[in-house]
mmCIF file of C-alpha atoms in Angstrom:
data_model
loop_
_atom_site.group_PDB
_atom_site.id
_atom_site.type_symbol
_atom_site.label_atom_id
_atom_site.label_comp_id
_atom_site.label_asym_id
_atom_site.label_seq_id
_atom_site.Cartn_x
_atom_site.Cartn_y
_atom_site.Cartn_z
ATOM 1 C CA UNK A 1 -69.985 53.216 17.206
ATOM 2 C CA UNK A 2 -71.886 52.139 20.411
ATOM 3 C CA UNK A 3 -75.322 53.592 21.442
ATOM 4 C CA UNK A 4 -77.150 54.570 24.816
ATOM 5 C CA UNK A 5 -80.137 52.358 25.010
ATOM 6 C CA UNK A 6 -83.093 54.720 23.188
ATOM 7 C CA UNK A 7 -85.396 55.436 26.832
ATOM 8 C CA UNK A 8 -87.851 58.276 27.525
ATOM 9 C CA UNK A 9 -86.759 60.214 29.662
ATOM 10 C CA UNK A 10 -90.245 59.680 31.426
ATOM 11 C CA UNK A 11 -91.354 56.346 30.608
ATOM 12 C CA UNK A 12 -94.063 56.590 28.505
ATOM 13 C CA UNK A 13 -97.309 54.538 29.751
ATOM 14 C CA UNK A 14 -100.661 54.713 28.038
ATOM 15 C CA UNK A 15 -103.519 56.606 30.285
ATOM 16 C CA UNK A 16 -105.790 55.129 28.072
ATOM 17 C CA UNK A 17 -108.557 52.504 29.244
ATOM 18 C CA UNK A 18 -108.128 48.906 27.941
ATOM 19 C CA UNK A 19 -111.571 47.390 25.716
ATOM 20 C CA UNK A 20 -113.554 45.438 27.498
ATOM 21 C CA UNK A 21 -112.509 42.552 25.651
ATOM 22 C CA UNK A 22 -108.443 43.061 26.711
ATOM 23 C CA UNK A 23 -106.962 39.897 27.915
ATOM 24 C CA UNK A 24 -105.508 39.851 31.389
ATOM 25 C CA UNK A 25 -101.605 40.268 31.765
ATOM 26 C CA UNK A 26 -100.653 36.820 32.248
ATOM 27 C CA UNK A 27 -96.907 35.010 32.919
ATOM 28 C CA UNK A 28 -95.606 33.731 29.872
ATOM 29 C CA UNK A 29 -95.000 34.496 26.781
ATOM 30 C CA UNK A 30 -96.632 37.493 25.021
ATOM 31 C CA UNK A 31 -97.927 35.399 22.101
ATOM 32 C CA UNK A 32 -98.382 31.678 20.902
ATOM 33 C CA UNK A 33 -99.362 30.356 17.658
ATOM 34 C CA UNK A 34 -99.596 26.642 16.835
ATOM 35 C CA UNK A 35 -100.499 24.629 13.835
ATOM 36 C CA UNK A 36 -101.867 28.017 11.849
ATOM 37 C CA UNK A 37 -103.167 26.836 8.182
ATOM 38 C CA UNK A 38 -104.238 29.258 5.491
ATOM 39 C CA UNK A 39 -105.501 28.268 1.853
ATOM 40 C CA UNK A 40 -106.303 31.142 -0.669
ATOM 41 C CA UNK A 41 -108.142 28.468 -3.193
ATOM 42 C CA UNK A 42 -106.096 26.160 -4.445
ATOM 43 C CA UNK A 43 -102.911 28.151 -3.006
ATOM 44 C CA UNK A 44 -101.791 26.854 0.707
ATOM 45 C CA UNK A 45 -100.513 29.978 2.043
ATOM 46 C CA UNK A 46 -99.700 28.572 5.981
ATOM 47 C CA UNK A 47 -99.228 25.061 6.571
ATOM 48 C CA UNK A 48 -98.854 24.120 10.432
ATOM 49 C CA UNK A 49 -96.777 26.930 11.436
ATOM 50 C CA UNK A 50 -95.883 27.628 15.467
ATOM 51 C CA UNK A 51 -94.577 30.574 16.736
ATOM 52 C CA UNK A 52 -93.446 31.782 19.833
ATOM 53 C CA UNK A 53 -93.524 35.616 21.017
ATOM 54 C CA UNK A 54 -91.628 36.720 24.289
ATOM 55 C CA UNK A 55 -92.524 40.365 25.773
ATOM 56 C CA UNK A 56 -88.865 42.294 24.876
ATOM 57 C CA UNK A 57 -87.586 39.705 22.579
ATOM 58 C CA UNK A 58 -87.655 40.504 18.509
ATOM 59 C CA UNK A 59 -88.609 37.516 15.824
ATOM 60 C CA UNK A 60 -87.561 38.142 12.167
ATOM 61 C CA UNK A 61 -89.605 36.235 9.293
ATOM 62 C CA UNK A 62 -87.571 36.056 6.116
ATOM 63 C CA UNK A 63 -88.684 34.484 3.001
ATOM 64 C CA UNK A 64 -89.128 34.827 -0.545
ATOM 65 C CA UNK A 65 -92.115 36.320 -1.887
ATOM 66 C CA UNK A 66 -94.970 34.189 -2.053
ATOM 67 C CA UNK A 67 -93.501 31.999 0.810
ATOM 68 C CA UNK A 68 -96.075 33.022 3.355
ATOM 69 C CA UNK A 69 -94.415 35.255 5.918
ATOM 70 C CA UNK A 70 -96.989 38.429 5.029
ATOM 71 C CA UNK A 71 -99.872 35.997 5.538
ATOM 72 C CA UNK A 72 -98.246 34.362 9.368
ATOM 73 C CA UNK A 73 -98.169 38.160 9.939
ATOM 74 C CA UNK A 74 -101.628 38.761 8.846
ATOM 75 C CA UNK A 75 -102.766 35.794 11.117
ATOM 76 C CA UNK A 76 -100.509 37.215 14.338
ATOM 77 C CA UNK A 77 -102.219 40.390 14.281
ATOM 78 C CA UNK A 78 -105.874 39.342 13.909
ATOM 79 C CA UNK A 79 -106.308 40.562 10.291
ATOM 80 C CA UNK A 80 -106.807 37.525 8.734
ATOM 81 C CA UNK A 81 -108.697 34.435 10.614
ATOM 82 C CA UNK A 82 -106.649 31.305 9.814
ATOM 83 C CA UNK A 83 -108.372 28.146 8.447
ATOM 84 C CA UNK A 84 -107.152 26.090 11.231
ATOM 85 C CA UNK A 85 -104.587 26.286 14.341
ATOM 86 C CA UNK A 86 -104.762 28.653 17.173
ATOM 87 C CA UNK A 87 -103.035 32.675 18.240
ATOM 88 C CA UNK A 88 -103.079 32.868 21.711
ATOM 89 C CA UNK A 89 -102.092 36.451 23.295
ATOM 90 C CA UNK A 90 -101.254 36.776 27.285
ATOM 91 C CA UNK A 91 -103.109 33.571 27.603
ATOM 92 C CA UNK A 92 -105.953 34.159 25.337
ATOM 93 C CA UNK A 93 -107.420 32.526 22.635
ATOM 94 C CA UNK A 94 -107.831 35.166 19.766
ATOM 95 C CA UNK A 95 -109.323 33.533 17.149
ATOM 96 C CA UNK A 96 -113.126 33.191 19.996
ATOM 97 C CA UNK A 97 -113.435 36.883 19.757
ATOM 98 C CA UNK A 98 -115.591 38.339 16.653
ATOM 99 C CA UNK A 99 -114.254 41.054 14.524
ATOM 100 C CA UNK A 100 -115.490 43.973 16.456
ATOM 101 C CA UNK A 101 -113.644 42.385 19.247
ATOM 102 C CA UNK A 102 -110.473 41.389 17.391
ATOM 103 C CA UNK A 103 -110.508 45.176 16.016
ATOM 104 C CA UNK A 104 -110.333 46.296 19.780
ATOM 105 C CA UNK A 105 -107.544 43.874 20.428
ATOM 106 C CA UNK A 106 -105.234 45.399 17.578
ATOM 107 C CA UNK A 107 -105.877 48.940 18.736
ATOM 108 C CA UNK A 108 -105.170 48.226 22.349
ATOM 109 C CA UNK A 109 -102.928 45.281 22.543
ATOM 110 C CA UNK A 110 -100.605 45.573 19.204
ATOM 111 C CA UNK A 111 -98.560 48.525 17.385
ATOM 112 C CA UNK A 112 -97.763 48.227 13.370
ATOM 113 C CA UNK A 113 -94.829 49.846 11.795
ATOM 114 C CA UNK A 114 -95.162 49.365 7.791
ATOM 115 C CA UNK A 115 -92.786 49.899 5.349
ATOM 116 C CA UNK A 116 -94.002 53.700 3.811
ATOM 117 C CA UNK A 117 -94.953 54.905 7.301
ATOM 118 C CA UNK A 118 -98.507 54.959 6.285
ATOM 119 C CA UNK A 119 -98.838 58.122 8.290
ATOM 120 C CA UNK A 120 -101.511 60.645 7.551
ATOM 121 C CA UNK A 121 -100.541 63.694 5.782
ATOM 122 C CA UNK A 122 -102.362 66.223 6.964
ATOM 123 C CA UNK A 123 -101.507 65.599 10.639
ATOM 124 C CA UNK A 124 -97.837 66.844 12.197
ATOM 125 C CA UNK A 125 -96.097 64.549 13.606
ATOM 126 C CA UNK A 126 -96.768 64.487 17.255
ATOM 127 C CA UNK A 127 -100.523 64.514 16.209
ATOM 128 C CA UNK A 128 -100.014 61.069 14.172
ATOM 129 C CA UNK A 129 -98.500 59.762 16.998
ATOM 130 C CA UNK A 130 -101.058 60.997 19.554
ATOM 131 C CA UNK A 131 -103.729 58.966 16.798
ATOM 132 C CA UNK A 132 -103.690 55.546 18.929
ATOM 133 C CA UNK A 133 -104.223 56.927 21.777
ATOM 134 C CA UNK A 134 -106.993 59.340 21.140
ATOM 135 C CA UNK A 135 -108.583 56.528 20.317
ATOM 136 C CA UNK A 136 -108.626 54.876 22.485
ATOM 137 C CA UNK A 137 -110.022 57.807 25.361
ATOM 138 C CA UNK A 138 -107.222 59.594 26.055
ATOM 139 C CA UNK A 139 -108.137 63.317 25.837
ATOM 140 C CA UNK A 140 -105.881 65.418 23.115
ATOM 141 C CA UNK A 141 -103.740 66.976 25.773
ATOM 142 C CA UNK A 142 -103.024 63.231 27.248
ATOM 143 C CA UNK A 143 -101.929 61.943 23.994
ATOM 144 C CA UNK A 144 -100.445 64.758 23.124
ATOM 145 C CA UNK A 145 -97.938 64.795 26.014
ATOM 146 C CA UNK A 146 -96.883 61.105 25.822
ATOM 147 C CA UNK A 147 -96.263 62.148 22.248
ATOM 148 C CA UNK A 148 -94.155 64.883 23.020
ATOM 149 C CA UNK A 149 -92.390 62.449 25.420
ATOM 150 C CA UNK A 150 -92.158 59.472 22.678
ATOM 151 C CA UNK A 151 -90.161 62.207 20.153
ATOM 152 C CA UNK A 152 -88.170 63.354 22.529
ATOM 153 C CA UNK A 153 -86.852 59.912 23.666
ATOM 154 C CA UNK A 154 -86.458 59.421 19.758
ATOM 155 C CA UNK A 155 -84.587 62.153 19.226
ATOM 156 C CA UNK A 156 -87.613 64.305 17.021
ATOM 157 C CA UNK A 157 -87.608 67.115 19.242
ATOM 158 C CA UNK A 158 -88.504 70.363 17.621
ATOM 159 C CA UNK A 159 -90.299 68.493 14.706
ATOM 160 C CA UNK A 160 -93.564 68.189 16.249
ATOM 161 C CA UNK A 161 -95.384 70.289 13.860
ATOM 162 C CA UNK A 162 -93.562 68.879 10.719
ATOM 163 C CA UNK A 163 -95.920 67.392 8.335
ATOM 164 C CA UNK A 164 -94.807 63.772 7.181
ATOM 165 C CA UNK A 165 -93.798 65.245 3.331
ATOM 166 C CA UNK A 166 -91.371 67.076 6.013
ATOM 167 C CA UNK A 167 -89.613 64.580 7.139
ATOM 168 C CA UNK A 168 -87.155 62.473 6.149
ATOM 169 C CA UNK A 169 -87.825 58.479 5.062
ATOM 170 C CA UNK A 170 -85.639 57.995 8.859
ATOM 171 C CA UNK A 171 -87.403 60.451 10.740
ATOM 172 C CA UNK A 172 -90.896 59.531 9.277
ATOM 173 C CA UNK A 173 -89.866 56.104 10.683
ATOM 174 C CA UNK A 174 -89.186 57.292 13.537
ATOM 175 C CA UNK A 175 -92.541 58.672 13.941
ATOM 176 C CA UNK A 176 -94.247 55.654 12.733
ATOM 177 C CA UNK A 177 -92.202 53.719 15.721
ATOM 178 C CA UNK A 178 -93.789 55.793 18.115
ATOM 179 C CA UNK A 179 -96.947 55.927 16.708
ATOM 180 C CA UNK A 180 -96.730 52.346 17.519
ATOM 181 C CA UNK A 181 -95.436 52.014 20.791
ATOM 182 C CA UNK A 182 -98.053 54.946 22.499
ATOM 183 C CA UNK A 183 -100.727 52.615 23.663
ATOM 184 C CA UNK A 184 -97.945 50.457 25.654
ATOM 185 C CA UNK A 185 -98.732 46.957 22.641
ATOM 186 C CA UNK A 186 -97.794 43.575 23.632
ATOM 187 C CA UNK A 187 -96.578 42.988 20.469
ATOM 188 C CA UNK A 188 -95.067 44.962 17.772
ATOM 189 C CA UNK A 189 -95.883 44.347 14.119
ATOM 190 C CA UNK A 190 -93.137 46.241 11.341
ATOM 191 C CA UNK A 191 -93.933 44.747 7.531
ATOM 192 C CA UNK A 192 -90.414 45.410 5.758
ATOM 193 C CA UNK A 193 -89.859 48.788 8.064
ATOM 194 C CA UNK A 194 -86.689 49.703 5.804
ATOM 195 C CA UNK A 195 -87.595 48.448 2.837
ATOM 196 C CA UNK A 196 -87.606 51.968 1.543
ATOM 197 C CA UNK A 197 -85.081 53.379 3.136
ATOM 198 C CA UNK A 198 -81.213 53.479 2.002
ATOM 199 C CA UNK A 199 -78.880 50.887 3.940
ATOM 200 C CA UNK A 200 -77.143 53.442 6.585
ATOM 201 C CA UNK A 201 -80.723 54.530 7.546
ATOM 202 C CA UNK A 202 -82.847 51.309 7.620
ATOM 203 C CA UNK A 203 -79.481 50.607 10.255
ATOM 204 C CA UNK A 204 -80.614 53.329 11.964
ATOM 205 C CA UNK A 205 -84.583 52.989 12.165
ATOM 206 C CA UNK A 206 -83.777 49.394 12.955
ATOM 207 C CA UNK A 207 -81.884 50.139 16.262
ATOM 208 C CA UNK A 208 -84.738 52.270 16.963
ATOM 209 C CA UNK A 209 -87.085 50.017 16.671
ATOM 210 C CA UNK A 210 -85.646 47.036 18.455
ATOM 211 C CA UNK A 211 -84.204 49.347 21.446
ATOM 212 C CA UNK A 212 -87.229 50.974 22.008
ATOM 213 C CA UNK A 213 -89.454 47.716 22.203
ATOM 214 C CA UNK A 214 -87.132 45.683 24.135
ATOM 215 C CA UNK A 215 -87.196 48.619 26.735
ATOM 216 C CA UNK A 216 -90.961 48.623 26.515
ATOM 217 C CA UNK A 217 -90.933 44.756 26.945
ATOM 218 C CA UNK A 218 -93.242 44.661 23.747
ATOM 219 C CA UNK A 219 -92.318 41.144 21.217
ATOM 220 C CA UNK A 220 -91.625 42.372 18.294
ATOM 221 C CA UNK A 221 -92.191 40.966 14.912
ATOM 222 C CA UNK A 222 -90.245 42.027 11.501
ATOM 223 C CA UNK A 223 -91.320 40.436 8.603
ATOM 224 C CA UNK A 224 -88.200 40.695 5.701
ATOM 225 C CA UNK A 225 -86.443 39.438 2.743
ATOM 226 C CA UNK A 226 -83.301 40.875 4.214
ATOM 227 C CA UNK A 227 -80.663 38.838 6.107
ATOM 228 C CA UNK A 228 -78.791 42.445 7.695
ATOM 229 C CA UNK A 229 -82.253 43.323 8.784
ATOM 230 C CA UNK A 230 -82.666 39.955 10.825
ATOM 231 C CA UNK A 231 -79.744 40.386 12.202
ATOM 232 C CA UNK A 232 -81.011 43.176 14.228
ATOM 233 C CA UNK A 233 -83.681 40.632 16.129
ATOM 234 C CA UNK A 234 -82.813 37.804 18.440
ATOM 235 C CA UNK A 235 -84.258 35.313 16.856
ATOM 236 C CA UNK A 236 -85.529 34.312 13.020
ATOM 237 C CA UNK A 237 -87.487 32.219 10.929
ATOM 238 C CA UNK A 238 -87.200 31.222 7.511
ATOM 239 C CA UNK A 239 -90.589 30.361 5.358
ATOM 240 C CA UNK A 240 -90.714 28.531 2.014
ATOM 241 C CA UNK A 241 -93.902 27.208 0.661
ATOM 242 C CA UNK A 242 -96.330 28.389 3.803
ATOM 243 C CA UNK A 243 -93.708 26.235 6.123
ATOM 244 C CA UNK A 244 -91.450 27.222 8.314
ATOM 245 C CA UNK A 245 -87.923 25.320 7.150
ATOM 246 C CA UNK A 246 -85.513 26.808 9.523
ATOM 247 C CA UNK A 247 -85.129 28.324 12.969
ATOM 248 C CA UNK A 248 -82.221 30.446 14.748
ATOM 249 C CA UNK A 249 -81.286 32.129 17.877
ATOM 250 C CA UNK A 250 -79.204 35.387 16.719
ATOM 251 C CA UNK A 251 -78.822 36.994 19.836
#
């Protein structure tokens, strides 16, 4: 069965101030990476991997486990500083800024989607969501609005006060999308989204997810070990061995 495209029905935008160390909103792609290296001791983890990140455009990284796609991640997102090679977002280079700085960055600049939610358990929903916002400045009734907005477009209206042990695995996933997408990210970050989710629903949360950050022009980044879950992104890379050994163009 076909689908509307998923769109607020006010376009959500982030009232929140950027970090002083944002980089300006450059032409080009969202995010480069070239020649990224990562040992663990004796283990090579990354070997010269490049990767290319276009705002509204979704990248899936399969592999094995142990093949390196968790660490490339890792890299992406500023978590882990790579041994050698370069991430480059809107034109800047990431890997100058300190951690303080790079911490900014991933507040402001990217969302994460992992695969439990990670949502916090005492919060309702709409006051997870509203999280990434608050801080970042917004006041509560800000964030709490482009929440309300965010699970409406997402079709969670009426469960804003529903704990996440309230929900179900989709509609926690749901959540967990829009807690992602609130501050307006350049990219998007989801670590095996469905991974625990049945097949029918990790359909579901995956058309979510890719619908919701193509219309927000975010890049989008799905790191799996599941070939119907890549098929939901335009494009895909397969690791083995810290290397990447093949390349497609799915959509």
């Amino acid at each position: 069965m076909d689908h509307a495209p998923i769109t607020p029905t006010t376009t959500p935008r982030s009232t929140t101030p950027p970090p002083v160390s944002a980089p300006p909103a450059t032409a080009g792609p969202a995010m480069t990476a070239r020649g990224l290296a990562k040992r663990f001791g004796t283990t090579t983890a990354l070997a010269g991997v490049d990767v290319d990140l276009d705002g509204g455009r979704s990248l899936a990284v399969m592999g094995p486990s142990g093949s390196g796609k968790s660490t490339l991640l890792h890299c992406l997102a500023g978590i882990l500083v790579p041994d050698a090679g370069t991430v480059t977002l809107r034109g800047r280079e990431v890997g100058t800024l300190g951690e303080r700085e790079r911490s900014l960055l991933r507040r402001r600049h990217y969302g994460f989607v992992f695969q439990f939610g990670q949502l916090l358990s005492e919060l309702p929903a709409i006051e997870n969501i509203a999280l990434p916002s608050m801080l970042l400045g917004a006041n509560r009734r800000q964030a709490t609005e482009l929440a309300a907005q965010w699970m409406h477009s997402l079709g969670l209206a009426g469960m804003e006060q529903r704990r996440p042990g309230e929900l179900s695995g989709g509609q926690a996933q749901r959540v967990a999308v829009a807690r992602a997408l609130i501050t307006g990210p350049a990219v998007v970050f989801a670590d095996e989204p469905t991974g625990a989710l049945d097949q029918a629903t990790g359909a579901e949360v995956m058309r979510v997810l890719t619908e919701t950050t193509r219309a927000a022009g975010a890049a989008l980044v799905v790191v799996t070990h599941d070939a119907t879950v890549a098929g939901w992104c335009d494009e895909s890379i397969e690791m083995r061995d810290g290397t990447v050994v093949d390349r497609g163009v799915l959509r």
